PDB file of C-alpha atoms in Angstrom:
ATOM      1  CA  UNK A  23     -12.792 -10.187  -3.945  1.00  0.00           C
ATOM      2  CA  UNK A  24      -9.556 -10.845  -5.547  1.00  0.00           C
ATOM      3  CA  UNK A  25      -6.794 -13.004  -3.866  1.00  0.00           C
ATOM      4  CA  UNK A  26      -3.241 -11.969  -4.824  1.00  0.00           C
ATOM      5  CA  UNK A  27      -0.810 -14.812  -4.056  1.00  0.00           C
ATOM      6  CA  UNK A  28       2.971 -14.181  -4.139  1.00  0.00           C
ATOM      7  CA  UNK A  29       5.993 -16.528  -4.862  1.00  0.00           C
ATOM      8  CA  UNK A  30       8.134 -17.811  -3.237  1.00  0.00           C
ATOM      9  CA  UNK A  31       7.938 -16.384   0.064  1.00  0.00           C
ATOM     10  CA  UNK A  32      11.563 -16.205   0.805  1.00  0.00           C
ATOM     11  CA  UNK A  33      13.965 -15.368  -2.185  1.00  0.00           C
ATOM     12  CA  UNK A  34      17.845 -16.124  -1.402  1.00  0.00           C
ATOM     13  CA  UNK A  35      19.966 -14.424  -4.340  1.00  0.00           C
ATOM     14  CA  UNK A  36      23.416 -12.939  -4.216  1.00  0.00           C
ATOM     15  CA  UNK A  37      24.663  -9.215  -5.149  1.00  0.00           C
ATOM     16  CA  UNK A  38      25.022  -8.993  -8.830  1.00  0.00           C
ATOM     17  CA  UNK A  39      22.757 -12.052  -9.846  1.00  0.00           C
ATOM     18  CA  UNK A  40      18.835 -11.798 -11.258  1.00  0.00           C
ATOM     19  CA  UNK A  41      16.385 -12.217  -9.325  1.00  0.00           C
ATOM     20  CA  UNK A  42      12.208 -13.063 -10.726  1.00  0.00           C
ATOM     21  CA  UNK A  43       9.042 -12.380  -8.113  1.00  0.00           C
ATOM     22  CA  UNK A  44       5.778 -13.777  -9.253  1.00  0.00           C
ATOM     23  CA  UNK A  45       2.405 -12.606  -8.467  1.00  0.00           C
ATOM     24  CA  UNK A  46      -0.910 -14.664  -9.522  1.00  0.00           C
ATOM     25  CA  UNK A  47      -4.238 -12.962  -9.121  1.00  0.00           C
ATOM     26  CA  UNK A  48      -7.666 -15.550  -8.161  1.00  0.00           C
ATOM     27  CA  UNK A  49      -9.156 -13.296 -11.342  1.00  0.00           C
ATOM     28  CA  UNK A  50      -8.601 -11.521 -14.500  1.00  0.00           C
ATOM     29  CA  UNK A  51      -7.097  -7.824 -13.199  1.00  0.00           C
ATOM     30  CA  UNK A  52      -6.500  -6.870 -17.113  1.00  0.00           C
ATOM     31  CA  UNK A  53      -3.225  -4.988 -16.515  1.00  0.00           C
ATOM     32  CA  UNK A  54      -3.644  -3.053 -13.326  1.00  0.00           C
ATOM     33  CA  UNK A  55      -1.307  -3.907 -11.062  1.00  0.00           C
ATOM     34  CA  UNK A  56       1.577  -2.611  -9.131  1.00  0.00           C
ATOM     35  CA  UNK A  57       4.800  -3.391  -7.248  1.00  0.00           C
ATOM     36  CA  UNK A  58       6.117  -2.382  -4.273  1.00  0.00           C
ATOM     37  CA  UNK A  59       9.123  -2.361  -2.481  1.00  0.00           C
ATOM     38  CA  UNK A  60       9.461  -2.075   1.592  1.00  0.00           C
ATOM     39  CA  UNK A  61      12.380  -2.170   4.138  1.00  0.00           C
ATOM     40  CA  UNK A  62      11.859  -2.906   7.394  1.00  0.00           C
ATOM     41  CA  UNK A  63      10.316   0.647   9.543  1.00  0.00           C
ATOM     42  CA  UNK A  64       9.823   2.151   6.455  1.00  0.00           C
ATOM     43  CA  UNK A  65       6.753   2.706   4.486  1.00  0.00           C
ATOM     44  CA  UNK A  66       5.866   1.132   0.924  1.00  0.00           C
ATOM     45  CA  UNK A  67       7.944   2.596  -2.305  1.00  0.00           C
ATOM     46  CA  UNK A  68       5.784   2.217  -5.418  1.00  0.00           C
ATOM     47  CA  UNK A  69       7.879   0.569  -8.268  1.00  0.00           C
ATOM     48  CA  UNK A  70       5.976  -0.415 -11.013  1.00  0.00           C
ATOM     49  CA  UNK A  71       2.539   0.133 -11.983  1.00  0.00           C
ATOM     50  CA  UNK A  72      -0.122  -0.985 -14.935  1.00  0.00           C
ATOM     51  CA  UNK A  73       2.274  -3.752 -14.847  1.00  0.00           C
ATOM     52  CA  UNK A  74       5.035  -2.703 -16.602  1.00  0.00           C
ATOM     53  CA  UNK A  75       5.556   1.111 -16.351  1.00  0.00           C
ATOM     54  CA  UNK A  76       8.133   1.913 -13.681  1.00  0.00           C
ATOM     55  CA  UNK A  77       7.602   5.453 -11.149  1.00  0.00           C
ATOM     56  CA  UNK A  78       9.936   7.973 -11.686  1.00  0.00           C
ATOM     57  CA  UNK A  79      13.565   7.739  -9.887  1.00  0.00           C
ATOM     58  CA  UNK A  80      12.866   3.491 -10.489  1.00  0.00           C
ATOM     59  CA  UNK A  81      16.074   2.198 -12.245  1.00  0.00           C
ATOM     60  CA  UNK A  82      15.840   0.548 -15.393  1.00  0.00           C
ATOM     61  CA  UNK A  83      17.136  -2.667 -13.411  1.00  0.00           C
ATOM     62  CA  UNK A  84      13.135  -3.173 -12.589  1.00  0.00           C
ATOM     63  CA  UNK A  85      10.838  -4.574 -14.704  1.00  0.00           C
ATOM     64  CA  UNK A  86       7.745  -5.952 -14.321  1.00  0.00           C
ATOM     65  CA  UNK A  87       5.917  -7.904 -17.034  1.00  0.00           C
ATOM     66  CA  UNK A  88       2.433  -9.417 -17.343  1.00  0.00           C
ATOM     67  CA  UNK A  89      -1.679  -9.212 -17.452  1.00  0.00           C
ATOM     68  CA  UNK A  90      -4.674 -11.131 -16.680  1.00  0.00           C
ATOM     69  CA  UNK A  91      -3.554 -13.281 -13.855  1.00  0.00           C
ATOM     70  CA  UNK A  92      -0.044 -13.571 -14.319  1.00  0.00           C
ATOM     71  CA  UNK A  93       2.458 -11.156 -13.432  1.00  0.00           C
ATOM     72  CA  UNK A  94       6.443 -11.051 -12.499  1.00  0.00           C
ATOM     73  CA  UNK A  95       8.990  -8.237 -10.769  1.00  0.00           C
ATOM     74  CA  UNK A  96      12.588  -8.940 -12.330  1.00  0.00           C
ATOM     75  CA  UNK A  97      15.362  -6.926 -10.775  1.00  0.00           C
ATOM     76  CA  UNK A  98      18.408  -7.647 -13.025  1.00  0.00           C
ATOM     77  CA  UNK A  99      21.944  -7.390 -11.576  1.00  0.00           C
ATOM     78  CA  UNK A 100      20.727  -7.042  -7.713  1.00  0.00           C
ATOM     79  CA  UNK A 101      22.067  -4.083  -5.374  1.00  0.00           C
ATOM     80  CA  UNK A 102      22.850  -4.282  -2.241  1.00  0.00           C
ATOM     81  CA  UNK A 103      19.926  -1.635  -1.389  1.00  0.00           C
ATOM     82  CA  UNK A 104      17.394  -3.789  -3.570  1.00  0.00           C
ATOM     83  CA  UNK A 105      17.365  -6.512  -0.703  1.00  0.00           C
ATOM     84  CA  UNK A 106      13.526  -6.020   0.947  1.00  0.00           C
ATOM     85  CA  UNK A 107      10.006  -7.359   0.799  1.00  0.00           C
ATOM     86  CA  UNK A 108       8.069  -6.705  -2.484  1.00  0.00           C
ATOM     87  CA  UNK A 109       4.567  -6.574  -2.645  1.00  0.00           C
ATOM     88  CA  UNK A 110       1.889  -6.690  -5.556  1.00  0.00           C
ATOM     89  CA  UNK A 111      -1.121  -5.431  -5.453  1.00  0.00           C
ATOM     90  CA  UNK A 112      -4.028  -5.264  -7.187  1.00  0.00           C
ATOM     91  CA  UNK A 113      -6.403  -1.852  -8.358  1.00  0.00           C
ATOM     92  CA  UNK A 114      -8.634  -3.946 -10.907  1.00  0.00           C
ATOM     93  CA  UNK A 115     -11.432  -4.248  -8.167  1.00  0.00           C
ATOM     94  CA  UNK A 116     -12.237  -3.079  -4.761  1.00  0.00           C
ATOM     95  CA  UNK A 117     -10.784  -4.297  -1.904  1.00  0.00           C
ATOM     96  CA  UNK A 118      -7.270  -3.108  -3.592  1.00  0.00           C
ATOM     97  CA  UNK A 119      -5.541  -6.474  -2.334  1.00  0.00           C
ATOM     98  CA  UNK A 120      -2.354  -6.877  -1.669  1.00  0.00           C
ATOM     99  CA  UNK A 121      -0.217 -10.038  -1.890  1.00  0.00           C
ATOM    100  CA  UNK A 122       1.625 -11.660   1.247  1.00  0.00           C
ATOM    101  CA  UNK A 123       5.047 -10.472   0.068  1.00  0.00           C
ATOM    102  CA  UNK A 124       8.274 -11.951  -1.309  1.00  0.00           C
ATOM    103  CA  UNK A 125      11.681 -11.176   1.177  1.00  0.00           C
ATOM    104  CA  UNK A 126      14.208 -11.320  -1.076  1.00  0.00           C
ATOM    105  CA  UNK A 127      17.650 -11.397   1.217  1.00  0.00           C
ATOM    106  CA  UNK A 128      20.927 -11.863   0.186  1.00  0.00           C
ATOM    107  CA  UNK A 129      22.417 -15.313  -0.398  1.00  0.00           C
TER     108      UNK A 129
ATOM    109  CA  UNK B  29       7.295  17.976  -3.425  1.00  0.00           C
ATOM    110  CA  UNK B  30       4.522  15.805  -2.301  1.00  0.00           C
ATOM    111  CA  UNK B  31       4.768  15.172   1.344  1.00  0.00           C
ATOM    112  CA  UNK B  32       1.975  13.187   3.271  1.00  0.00           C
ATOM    113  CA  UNK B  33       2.647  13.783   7.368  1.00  0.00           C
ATOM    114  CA  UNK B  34       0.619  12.079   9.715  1.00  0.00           C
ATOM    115  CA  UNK B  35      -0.366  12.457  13.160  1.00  0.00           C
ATOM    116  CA  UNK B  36       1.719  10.675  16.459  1.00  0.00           C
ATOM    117  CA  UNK B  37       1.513   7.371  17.642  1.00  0.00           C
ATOM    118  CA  UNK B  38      -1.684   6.379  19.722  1.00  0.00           C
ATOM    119  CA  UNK B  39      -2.441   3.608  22.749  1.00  0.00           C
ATOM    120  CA  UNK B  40      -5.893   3.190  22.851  1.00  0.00           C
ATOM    121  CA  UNK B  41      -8.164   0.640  24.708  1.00  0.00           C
ATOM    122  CA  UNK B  42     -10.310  -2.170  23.380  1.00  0.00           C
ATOM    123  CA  UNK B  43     -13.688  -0.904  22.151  1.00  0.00           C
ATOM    124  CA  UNK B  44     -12.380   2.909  22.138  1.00  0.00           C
ATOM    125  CA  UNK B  45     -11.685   4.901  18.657  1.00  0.00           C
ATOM    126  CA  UNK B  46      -8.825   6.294  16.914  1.00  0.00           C
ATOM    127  CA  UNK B  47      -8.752   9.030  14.643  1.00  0.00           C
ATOM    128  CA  UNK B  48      -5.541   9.574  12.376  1.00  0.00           C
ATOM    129  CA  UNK B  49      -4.831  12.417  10.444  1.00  0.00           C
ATOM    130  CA  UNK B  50      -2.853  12.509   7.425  1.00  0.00           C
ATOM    131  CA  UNK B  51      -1.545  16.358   6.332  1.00  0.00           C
ATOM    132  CA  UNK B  52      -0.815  17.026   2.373  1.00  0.00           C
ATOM    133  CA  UNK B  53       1.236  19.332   0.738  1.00  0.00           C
ATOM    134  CA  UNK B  54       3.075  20.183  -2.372  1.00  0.00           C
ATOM    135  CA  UNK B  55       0.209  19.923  -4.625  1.00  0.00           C
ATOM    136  CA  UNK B  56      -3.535  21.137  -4.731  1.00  0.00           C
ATOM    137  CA  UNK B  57      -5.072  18.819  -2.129  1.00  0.00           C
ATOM    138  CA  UNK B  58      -8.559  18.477  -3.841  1.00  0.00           C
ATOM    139  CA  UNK B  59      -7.118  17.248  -7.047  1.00  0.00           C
ATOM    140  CA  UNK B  60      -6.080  13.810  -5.586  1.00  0.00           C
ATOM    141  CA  UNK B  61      -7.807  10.785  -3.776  1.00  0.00           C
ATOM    142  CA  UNK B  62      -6.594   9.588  -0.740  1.00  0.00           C
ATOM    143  CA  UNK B  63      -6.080   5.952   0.586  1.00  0.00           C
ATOM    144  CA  UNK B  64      -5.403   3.964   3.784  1.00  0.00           C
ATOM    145  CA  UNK B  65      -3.524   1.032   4.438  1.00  0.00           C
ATOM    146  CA  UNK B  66      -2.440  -0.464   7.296  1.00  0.00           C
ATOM    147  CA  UNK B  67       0.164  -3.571   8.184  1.00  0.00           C
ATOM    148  CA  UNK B  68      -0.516  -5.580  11.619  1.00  0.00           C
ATOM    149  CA  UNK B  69       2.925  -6.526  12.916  1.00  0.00           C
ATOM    150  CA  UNK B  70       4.673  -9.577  10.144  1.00  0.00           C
ATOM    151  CA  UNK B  71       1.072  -9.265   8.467  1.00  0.00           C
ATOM    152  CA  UNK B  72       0.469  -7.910   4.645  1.00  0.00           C
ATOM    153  CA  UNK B  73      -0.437  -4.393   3.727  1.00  0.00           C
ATOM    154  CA  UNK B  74      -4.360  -4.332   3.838  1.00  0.00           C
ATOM    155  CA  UNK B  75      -6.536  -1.595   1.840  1.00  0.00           C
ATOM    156  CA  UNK B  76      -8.862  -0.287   4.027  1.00  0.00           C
ATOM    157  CA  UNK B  77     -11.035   2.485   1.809  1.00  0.00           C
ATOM    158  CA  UNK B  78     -10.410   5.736   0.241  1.00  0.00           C
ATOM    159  CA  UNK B  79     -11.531   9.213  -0.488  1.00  0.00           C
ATOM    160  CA  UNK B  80     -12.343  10.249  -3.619  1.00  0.00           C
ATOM    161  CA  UNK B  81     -11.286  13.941  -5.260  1.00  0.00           C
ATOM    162  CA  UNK B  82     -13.480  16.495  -6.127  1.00  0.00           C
ATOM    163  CA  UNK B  83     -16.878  15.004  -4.315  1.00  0.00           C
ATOM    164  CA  UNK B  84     -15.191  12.887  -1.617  1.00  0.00           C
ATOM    165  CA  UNK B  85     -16.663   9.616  -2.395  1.00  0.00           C
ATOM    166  CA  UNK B  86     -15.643   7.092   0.242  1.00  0.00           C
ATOM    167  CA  UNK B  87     -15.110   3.286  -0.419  1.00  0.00           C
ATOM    168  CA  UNK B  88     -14.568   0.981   2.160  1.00  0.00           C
ATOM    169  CA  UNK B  89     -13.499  -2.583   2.641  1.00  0.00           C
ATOM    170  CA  UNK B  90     -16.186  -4.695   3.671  1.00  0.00           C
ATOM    171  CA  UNK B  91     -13.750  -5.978   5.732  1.00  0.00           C
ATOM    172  CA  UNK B  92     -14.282  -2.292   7.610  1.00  0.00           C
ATOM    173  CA  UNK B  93     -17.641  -1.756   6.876  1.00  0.00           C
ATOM    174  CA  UNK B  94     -19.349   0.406   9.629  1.00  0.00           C
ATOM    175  CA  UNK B  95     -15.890   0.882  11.758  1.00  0.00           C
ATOM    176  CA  UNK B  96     -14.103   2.786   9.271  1.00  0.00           C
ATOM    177  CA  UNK B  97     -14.738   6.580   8.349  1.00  0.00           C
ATOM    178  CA  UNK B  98     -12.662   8.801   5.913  1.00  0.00           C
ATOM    179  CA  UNK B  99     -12.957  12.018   5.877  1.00  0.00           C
ATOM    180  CA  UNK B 100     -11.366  15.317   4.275  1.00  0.00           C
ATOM    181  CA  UNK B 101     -11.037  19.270   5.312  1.00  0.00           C
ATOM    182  CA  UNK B 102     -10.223  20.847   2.366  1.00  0.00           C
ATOM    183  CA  UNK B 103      -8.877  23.929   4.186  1.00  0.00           C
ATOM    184  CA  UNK B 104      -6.720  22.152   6.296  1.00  0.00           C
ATOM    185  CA  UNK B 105      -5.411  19.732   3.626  1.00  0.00           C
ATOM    186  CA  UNK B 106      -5.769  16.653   5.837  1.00  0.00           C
ATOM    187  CA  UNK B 107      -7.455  13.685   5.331  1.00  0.00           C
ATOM    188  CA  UNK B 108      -8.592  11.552   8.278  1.00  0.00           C
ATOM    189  CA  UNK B 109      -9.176   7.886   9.204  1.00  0.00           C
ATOM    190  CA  UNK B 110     -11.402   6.943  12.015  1.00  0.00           C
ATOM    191  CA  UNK B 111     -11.640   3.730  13.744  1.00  0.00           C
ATOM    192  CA  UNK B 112     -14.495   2.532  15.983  1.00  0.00           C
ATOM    193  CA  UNK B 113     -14.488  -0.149  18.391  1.00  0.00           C
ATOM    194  CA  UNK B 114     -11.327  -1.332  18.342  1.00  0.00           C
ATOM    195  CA  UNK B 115      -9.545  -4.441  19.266  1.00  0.00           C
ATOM    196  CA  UNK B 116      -6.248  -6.126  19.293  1.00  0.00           C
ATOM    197  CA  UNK B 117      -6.047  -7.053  16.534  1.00  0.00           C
ATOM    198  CA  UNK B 118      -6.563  -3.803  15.055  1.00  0.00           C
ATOM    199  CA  UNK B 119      -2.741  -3.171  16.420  1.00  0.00           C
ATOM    200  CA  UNK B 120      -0.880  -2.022  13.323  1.00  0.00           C
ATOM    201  CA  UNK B 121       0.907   0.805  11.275  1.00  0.00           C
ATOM    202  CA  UNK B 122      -1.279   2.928   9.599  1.00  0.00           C
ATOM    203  CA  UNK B 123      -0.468   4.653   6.313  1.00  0.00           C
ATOM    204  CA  UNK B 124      -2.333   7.626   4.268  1.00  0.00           C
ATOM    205  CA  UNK B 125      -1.009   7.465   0.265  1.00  0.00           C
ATOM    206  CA  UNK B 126      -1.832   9.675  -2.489  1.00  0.00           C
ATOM    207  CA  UNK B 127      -3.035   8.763  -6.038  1.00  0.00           C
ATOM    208  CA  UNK B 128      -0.759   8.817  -8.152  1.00  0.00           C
ATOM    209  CA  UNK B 129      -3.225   8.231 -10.919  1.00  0.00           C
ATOM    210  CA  UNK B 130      -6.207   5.863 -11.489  1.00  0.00           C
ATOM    211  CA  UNK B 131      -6.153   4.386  -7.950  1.00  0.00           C
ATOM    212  CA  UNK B 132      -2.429   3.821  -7.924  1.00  0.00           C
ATOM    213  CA  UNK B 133      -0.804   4.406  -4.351  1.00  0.00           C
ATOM    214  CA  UNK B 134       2.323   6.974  -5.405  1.00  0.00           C
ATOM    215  CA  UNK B 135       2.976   8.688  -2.813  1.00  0.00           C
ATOM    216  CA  UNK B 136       3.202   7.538   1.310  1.00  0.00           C
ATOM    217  CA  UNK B 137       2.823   9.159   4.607  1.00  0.00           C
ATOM    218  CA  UNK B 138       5.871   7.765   6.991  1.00  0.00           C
ATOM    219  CA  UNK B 139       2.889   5.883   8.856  1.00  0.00           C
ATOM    220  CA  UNK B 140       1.349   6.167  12.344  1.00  0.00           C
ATOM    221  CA  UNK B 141       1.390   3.311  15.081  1.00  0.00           C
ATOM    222  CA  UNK B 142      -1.734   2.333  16.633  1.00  0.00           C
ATOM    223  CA  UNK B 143      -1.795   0.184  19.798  1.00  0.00           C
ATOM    224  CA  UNK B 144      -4.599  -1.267  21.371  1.00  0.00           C
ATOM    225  CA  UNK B 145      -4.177  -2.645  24.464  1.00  0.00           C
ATOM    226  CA  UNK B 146      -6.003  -3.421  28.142  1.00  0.00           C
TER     227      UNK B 146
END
């Protein structure tokens, strides 16, 4: 099955200021793959998906970028309301993984 | 709009099953698959199997494999999860989510609590 390993684990960045989550798949998952965003007692928000294309109601401030192994969430010019755990996850191959998650909290 | 609401929280003992079920509306039920995911307390989201549209193939982690059932009544628009023989660390929020397309997860039920404890 495919491993999905996020970085870093804990992301300190202050309001305003840009902030880059990386996801690495353990194989080639071509371009499907898609971002998440979760606050605490709530459930998943999707975000991005095949990559790059963002869900409706997602502001332009995320962007997601990548293919084949290598993929990154940047959130340009952070919000107070952006500060949560992301989450990749994979739809290339069953089990759908998901990565461990990146907290990004404010600085 | 697309709402996903899913049944109350449970306390069940080890080696019992839970069922969860997961009501649709807002768009034509049998057009969309349906997946499950759950989160153990501080632990990842975990894919757990879904349900097809139209036929109501299932897929299952093998992680799952032969405790896990996912069903569908079409006429009540709910999909349901069952778990069998269930443990501690089988304590965790579980969540229903649509298809948005292609396999992608769009839309979320708010999630249902399952506790398993002597």
């Amino acid at each position: 099955e495919v491993v999905m390993t996020q970085s870093p684990a804990t992301l300190s960045v202050s309001p305003g200021e840009r902030a880059a989550l990386s996801c690495r798949a353990s194989q080639s998952i071509s371009s499907n793959l898609a971002w998440f965003q979760q606050k605490p007692g709530q459930a998943p928000r999707l975000l991005i998906f095949h990559a790059s294309t963002r869900a409706t109601g997602i502001p332009a401030r995320f962007s997601g970028r990548g293919s084949g192994t290598e993929f990154t969430l940047t959130i340009s010019s952070l919000q107070s309301e952006d500060f949560a755990v992301y989450y990749c996850q994979q739809y290339n191959n069953w089990p759908y993984n998901f990565g461990q998650g990146t907290k990004l909290e404010i600085k | 709009q697309v709402q996903l609401v899913q049944s109350g929280a449970e306390v069940k003992r080890p080696g019992a099953s839970v069922k969860v079920a997961c009501k649709a509306s807002g768009y034509t039920f049998s057009s969309y698959a349906m997946h499950w995911v759950r989160q153990a307390p501080g632990q990842r989201l975990e894919w757990m199997g879904w349900v097809t549209a139209g036929n109501g193939f299932t897929e299952y982690a093998q992680k799952f494999q032969g405790r896990v059932t996912i069903t569908k009544d079409i006429s009540a628009s709910t999909v349901y999860m069952e778990l069998s023989s269930l443990r501690s660390e089988d304590t965790a929020v579980y969540y229903c989510a649509r298809d948005l397309v292609a396999s992608i997860m769009g839309y979320w039920g708010q999630g249902t609590l399952v506790t398993v404890s002597s």
